[in-house]
Tab-separated table of C-alpha atoms in Angstrom:
chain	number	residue	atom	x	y	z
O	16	UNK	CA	-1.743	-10.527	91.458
O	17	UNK	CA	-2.069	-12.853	94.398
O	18	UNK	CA	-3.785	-10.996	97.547
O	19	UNK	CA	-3.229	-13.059	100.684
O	20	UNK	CA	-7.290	-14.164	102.089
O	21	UNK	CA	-8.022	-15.339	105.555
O	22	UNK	CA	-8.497	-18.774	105.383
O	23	UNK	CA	-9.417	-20.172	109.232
O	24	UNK	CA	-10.156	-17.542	112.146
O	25	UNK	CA	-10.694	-19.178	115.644
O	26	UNK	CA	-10.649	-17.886	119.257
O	27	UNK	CA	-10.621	-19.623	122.523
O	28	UNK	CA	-10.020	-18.666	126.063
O	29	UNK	CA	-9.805	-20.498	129.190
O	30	UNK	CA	-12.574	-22.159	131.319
O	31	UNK	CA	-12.396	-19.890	134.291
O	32	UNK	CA	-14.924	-17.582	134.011
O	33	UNK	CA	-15.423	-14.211	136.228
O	34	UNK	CA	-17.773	-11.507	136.633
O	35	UNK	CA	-15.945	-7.961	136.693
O	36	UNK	CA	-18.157	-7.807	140.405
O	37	UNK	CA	-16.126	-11.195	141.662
O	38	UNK	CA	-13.218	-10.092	140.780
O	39	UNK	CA	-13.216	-6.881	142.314
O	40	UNK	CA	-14.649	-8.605	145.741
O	41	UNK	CA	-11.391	-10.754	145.743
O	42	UNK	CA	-9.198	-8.108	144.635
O	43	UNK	CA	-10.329	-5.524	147.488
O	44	UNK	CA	-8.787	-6.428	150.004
O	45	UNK	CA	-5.010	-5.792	148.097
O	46	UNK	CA	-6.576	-2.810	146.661
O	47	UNK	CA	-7.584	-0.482	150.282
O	48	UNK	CA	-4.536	1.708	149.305
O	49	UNK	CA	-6.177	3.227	146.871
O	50	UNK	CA	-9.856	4.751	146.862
O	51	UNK	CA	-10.641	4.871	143.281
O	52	UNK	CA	-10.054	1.062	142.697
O	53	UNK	CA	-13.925	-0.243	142.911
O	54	UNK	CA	-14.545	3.191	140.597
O	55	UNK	CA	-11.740	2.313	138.109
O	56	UNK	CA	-13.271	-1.403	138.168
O	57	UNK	CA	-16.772	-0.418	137.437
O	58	UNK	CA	-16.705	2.140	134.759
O	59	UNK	CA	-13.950	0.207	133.101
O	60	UNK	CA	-16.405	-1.433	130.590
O	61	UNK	CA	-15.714	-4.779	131.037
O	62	UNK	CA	-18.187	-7.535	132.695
O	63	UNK	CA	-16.824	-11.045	132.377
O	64	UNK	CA	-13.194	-12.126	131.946
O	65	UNK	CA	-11.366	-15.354	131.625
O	66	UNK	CA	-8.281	-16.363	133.615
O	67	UNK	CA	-6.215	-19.522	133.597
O	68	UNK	CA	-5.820	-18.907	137.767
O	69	UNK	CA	-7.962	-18.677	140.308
O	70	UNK	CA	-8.554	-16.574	143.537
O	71	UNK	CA	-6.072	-18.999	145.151
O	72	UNK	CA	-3.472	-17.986	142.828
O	73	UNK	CA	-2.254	-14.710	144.722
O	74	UNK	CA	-2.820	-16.198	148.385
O	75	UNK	CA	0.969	-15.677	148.444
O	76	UNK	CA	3.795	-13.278	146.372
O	77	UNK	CA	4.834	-15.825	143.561
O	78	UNK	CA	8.263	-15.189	141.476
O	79	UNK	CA	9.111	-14.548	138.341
O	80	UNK	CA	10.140	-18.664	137.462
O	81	UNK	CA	6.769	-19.555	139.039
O	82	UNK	CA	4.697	-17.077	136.666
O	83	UNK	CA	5.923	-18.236	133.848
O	84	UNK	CA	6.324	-21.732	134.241
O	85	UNK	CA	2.005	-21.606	134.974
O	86	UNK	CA	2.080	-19.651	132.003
O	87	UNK	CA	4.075	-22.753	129.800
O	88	UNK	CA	1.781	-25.181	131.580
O	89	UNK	CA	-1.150	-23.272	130.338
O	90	UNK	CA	-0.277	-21.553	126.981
O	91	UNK	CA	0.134	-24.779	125.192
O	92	UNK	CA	-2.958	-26.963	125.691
O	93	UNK	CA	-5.034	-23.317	125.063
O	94	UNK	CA	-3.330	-22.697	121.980
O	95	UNK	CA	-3.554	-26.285	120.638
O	96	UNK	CA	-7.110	-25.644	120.769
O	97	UNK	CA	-7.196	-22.654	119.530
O	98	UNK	CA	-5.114	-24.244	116.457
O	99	UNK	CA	-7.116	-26.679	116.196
O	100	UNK	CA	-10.010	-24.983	115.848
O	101	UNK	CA	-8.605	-22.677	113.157
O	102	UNK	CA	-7.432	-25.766	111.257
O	103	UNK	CA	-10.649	-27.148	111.615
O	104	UNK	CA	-12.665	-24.035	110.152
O	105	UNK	CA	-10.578	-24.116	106.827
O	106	UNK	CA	-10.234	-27.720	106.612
O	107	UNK	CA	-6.319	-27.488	106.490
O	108	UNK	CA	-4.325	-30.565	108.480
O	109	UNK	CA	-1.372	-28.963	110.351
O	110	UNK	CA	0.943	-30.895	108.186
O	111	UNK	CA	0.069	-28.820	105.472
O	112	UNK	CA	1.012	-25.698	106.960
O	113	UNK	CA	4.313	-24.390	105.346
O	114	UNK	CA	4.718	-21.284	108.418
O	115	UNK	CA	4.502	-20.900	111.814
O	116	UNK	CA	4.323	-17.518	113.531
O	117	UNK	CA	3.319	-17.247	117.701
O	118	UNK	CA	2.736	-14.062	119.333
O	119	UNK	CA	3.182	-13.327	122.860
O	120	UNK	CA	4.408	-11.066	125.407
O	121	UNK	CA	3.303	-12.646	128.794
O	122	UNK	CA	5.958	-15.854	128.895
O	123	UNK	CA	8.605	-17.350	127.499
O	124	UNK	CA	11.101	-20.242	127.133
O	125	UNK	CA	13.393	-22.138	124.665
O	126	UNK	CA	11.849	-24.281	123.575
O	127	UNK	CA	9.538	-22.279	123.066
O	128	UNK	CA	5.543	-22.463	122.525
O	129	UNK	CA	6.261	-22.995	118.660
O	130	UNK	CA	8.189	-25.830	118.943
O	131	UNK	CA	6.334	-27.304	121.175
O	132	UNK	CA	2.753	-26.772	119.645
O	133	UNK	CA	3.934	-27.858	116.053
O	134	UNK	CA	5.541	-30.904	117.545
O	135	UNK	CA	2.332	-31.828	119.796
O	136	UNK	CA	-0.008	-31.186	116.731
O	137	UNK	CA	2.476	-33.363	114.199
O	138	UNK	CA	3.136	-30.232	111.843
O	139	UNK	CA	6.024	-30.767	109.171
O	140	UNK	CA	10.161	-30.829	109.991
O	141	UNK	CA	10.629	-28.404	107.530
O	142	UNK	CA	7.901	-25.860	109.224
O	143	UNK	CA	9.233	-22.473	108.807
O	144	UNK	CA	8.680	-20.672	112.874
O	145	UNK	CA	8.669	-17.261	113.683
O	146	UNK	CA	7.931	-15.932	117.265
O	147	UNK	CA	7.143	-12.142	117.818
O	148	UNK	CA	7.617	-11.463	121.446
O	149	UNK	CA	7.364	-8.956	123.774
O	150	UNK	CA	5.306	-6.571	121.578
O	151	UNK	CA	2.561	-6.134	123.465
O	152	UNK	CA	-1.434	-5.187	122.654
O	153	UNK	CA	-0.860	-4.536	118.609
O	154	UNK	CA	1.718	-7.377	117.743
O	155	UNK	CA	-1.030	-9.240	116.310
O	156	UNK	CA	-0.639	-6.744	113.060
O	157	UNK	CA	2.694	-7.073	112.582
O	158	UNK	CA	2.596	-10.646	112.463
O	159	UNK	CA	-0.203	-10.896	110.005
O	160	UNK	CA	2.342	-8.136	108.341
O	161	UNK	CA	5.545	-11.094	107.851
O	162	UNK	CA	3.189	-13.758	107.001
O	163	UNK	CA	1.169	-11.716	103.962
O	164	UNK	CA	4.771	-11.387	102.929
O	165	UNK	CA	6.058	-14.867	102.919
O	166	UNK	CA	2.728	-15.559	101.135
O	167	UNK	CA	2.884	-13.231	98.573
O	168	UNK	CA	6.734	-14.250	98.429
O	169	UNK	CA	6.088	-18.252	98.217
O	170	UNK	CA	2.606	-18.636	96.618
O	171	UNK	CA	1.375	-21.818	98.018
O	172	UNK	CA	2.282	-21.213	101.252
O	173	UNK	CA	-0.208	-21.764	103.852
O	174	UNK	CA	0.878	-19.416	106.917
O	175	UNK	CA	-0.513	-19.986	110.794
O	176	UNK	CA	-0.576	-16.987	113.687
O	177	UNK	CA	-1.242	-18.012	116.739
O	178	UNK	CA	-0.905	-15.012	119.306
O	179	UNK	CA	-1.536	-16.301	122.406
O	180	UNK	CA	-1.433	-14.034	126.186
O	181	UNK	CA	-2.095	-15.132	129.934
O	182	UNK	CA	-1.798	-11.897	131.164
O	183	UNK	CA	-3.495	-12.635	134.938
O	184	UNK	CA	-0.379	-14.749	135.903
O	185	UNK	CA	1.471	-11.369	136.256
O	186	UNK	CA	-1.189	-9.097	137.920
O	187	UNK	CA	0.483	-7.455	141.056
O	188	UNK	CA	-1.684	-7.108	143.851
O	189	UNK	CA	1.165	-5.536	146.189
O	190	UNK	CA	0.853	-2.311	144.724
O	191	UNK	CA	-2.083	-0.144	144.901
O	192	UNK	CA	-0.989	2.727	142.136
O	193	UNK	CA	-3.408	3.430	139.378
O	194	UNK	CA	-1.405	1.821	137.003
O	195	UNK	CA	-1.629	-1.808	138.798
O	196	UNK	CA	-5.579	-1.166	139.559
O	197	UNK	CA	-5.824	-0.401	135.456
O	198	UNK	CA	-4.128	-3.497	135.034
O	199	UNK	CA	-5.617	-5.647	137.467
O	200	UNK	CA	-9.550	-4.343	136.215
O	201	UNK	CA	-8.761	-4.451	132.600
O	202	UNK	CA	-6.274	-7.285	131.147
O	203	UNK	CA	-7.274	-10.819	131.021
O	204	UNK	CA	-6.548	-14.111	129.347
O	205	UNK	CA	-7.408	-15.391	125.555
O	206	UNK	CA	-6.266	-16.900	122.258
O	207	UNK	CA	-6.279	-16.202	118.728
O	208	UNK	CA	-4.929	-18.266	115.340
O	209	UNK	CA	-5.638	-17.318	112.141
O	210	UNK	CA	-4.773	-18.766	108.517
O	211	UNK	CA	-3.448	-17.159	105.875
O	212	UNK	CA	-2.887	-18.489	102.219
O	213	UNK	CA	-3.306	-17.562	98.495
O	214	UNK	CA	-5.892	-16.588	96.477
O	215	UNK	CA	-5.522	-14.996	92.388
O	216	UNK	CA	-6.960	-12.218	92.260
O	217	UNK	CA	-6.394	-9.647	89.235
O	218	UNK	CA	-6.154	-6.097	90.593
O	219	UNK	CA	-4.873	-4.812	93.553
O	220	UNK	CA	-7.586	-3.112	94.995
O	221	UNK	CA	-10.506	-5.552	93.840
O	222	UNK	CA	-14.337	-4.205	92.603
O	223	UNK	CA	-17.309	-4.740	94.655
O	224	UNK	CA	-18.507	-8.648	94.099
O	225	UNK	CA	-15.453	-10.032	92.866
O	226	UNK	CA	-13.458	-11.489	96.137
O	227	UNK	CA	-16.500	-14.117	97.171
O	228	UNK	CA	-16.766	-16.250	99.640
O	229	UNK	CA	-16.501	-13.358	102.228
O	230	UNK	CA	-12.873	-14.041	103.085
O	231	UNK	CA	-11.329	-10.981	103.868
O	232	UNK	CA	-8.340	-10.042	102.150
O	233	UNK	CA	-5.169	-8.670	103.887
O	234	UNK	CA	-4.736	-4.985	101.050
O	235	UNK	CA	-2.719	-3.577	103.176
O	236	UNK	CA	-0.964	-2.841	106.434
O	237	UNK	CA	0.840	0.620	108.095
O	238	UNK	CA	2.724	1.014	111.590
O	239	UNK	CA	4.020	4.349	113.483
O	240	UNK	CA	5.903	5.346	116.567
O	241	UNK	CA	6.100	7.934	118.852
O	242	UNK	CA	9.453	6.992	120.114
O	243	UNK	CA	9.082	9.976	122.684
O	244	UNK	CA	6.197	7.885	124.862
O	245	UNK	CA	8.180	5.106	125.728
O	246	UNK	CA	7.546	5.563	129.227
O	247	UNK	CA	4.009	6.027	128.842
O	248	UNK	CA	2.945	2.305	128.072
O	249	UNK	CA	5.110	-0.663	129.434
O	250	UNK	CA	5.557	-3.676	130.403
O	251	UNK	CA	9.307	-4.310	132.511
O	252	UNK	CA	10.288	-7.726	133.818
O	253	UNK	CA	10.743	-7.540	137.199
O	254	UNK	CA	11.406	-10.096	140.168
O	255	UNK	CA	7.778	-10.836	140.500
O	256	UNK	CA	6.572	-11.365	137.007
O	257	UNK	CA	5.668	-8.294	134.400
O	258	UNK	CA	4.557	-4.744	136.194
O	259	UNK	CA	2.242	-2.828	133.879
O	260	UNK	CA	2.726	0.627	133.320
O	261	UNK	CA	-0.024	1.942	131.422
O	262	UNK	CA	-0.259	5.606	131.577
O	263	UNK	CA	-3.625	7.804	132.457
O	264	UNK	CA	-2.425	9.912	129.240
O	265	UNK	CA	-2.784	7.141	126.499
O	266	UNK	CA	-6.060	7.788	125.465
O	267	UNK	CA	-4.676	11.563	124.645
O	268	UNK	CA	-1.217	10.471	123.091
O	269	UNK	CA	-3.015	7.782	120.548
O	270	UNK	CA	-5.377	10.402	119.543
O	271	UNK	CA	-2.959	13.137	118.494
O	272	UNK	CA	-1.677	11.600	115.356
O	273	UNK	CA	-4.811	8.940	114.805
O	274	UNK	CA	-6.723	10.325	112.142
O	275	UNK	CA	-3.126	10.869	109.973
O	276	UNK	CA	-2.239	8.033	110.610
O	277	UNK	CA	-5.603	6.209	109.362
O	278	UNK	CA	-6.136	8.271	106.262
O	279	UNK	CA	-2.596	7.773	105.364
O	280	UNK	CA	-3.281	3.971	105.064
O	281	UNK	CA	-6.480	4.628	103.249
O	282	UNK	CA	-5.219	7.616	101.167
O	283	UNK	CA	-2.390	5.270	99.362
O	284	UNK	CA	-5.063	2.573	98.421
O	285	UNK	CA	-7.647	5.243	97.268
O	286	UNK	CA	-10.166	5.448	99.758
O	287	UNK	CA	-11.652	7.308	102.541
O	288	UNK	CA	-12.887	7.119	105.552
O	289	UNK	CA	-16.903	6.695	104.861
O	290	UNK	CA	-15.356	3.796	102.326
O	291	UNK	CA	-15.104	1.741	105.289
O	292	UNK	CA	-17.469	-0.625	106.307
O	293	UNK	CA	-15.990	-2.162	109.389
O	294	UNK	CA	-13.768	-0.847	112.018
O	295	UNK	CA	-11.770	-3.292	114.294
O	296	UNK	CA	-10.303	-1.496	116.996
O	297	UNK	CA	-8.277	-3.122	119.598
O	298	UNK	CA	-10.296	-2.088	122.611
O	299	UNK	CA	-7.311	-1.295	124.864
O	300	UNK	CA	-9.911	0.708	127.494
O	301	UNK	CA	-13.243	1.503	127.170
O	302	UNK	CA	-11.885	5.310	127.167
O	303	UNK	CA	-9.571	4.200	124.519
O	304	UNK	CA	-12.245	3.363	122.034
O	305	UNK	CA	-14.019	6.586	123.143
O	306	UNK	CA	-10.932	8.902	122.038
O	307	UNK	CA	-10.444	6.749	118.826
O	308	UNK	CA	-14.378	7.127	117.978
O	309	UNK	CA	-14.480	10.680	117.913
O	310	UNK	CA	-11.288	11.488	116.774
O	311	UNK	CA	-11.957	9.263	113.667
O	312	UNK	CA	-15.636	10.730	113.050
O	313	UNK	CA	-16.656	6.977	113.138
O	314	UNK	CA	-21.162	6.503	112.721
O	315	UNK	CA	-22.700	5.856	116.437
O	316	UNK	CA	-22.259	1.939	115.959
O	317	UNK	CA	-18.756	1.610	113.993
O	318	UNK	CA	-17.161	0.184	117.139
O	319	UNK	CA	-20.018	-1.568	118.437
O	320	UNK	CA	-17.985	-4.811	118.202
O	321	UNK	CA	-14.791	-4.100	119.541
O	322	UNK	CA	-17.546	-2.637	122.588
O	323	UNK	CA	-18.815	-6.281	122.857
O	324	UNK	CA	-15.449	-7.818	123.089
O	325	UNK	CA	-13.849	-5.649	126.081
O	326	UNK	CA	-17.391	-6.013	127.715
O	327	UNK	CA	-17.250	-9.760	127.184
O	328	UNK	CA	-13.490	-10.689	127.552
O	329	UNK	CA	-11.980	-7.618	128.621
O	330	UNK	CA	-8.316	-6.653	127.046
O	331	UNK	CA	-6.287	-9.800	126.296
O	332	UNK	CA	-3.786	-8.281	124.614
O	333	UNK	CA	-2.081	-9.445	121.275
O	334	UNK	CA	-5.346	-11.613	120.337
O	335	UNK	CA	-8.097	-8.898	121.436
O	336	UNK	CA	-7.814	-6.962	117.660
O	337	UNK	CA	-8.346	-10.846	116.144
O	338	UNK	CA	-11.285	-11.522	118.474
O	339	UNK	CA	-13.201	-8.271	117.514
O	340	UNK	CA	-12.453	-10.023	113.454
O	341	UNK	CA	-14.038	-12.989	114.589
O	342	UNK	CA	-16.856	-10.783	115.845
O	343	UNK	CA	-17.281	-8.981	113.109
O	344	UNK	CA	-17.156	-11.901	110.709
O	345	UNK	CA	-19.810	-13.519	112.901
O	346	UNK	CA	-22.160	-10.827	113.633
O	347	UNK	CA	-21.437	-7.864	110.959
O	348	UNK	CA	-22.835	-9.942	108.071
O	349	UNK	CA	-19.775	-8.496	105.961
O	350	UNK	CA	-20.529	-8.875	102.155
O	351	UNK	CA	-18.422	-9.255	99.391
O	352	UNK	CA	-16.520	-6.011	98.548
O	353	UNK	CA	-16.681	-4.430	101.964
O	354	UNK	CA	-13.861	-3.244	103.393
O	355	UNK	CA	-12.585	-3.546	106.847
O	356	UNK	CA	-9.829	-1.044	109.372
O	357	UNK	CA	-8.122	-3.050	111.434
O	358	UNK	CA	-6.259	-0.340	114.329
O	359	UNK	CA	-4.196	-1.918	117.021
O	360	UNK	CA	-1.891	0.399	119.469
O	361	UNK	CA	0.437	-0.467	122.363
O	362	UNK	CA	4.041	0.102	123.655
O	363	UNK	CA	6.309	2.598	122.272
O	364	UNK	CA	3.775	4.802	121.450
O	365	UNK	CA	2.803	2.282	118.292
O	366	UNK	CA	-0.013	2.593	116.136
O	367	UNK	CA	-0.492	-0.731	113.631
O	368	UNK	CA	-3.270	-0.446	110.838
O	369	UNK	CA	-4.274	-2.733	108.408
O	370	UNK	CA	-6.672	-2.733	105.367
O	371	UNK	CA	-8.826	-5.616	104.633
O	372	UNK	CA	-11.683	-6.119	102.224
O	373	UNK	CA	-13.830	-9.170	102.097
C-alpha cells in the first residue's frame, strides 16, 4: 500500500533575537508582584527566544484588534518563508501542491492566512485549504493526521502544513500570577511547513532497509482526552489579546495516562518501546519533558533534542513538535528503518502521538 513520506521539512522564526537574561531585565519591572518570577525565568530551560515585537511593544496596554492585526502583518511574510523553504527542500513549485492545511491558535481573520499565503505564493484555484485553529501546543499532529488521509485517499496528492504561532503579541504583563510569569518565560514565536505526498510501499509496517532515502514515513497516529482538565490548560480570548492559563499541575496530569497511551500506539503496530529510535517530544516545559522522560523509561539522551529546541527557541507552540523533527533529521543521523515517536500535548487535557519510521 501507499504510506504517506515526508517530502520537504523547513523551520523559520523571526529576526528578533533575545537572551532568556534580556528578557527577564525588561520584563521585571511588570513582574515585582510576584517573587518567584526571575526563579521561574531561570530554571525554565530556555536561553534564546525569537519574537516578532520588541521591548517597545508593551510600553502601553494594547487591545485585542491591535494584537492581532501585528499578528496578520507578521504571520504572512514568516510563513511565506517558511513555505518557501519547504518547497525549496523537496523541489516542489507551490502550483503543484493539490492541499493546503495552516495551523494556528494565536490570530485570526477571514481571509485568512491560507488564502492569503497561497494567493501571494501563486498556488493553484483549485487548492484544496484547511485551517486548524485554536488547538493549541499539539495541533501540529492532528493536521499531519487529515493530510496522511487525503493522501492515502487521493494518491498523487501533494499536501502542505504550515502551522504557524506569534505567541509574544499576547503576553500580559498586567498580571503577575504564576500562570502569566509561565507564559511570559516560556512561549515564543516560530514557524513550521512540512510536505507530505506518496510513496508505494508494499507492507504496512516496512523491514529495516527498505523505505530509503531517510524520509520518514507517517505509520501511524493516536489522540486522547481528559475532558475533566479543561481548566487546567487554556487559552480564553479576552479584551486584551489571549490570557494563558497553564496550570502548575500539567506536568502530573500528562503523566498519569502517558505510558498507556504510548504503548497503545505502539502495541497496535507491533512494537515496543526499546523499538524506538527517536523520541520527539513537544517540549511544553523543561519539567514537562522531565515527567514524560521518566514516566516513559526513555535512555539518558532520548530527549536530548526536544532539550535543544526549548533551550534554543523556547515553546512556540503548534510548530515546536515539527522543529524538534527537523532536529532530529539534522542531527540524529536517522537511518533507514528507524523508527520515530512523535508526542505532542496541550488543551483539553490532549495527548497526540504519532508513529513514524524513516
Amino acid at each position: 500500500m501507499a504510506i504517506p513520506s515526508i517530502l520537504g521539512l523547513a523551520t523559520c522564526v523571526p529576526e528578533g533575537k533575545y537572551s532568556q537574561s534580556a528578557i527577564f531585565e525588561y520584563m521585571k519591572p511588570f513582574l515585582t508582584k510576584n517573587r518567584h518570577a526571575e526563579a521561574i525565568f531561570q530554571k525554565i530551560g530556555i536561553a534564546d527566544r525569537y519574537f516578532v515585537i520588541d521591548e517597545s511593544y508593551f510600553v502601553r496596554q494594547r487591545g485585542t484588534q491591535e494584537r492581532n492585526e501585528t499578528y496578520m502583518q507578521q504571520a504572512i511574510p514568516l510563513g511565506a518563508k517558511t513555505i518557501e523553504r519547504c518547497l525549496d527542500s523537496a523541489g516542489v513549485s507551490p502550483q503543484e501542491v493539490t492541499d493546503f492545511t495552516v495551523v494556528s491558535c494565536t490570530g485570526l481573520d477571514t481571509p485568512g492566512l491560507d488564502l492569503r499565503l497561497a494567493g501571494l505564493l501563486g498556488m493553484r484555484p483549485g487548492l484544496h485549504r484547511v485551517c486548524v485553529l485554536g488547538m493549541g501546543c499539539y495541533a501540529a499532529l492532528p493536521a499531519l493526521r487529515q493530510v496522511r488521509d487525503v493522501v492515502v485517499a487521493r494518491p498523487g496528492s501533494i499536501a502542505l502544513v504550515l502551522a504557524v504561532e506569534l505567541c509574544s503579541v499576547h503576553f500580559q504583563l498586567d498580571d503577575a500570577s504564576n500562570d502569566q510569569v509561565v507564559s511570559a518565560a516560556l512561549f515564543a514565536d516560530g514557524a513550521a511547513a512540512i510536505l507530505i505526498g506518496n510513496e508505494a510501499i508494499p507492507e504496512r509496517r516496512v523491514e529495516a532497509n527498505s523505505v530509503g532515502q531517510s524520509k520518514p514515513h507517517l505509520l501511524d497516529s493516536s489522540t486522547y482526552c481528559d475532558y475533566q482538565t479543561f481548566d487546567h490548560m487554556a487559552f480564553h480570548l479576552t479584551d486584551h489579546g489571549f490570557r494563558m492559563q497553564l496550570s502548575a499541575y500539567v506536568p502530573r496530569l500528562l503523566s498519569a495516562d502517558i505510558e498507556s497511551f504510548v504503548d497503545r500506539l505502539l502495541a497496535q503496530n507491533g512494537l515496543s518501546r526499546p523499538e524506538i529510535r527517536f523520541w520527539m517530544v513537544h517540549p511544553g516545559s523543561l519539567k514537562i519533558l522531565d515527567h514524560v522522560h521518566e514516566r516513559l523509561g526513555l535512555p539518558e539522551h532520548a530527549l536530548d533534542c526536544s532539550r535543544s529546541v526549548l533551550q534554543r527557541y523556547g515553546n512556540m507552540s503548534s510548530p515546536t513538535v515539527l522543529f524538534v523533527l527537523n532536529e532530529v533529521q539534522q542531527s540524529g543521523q536517522p537511518e533507514s528503518g528507524d523508527y520515530g515517536f512523535m508526542l505532542t500535548f496541550g488543551p483539553g487535557l490532549t495527548l497526540e502521538g504519532a508513529l513514524v519510521q524513516w
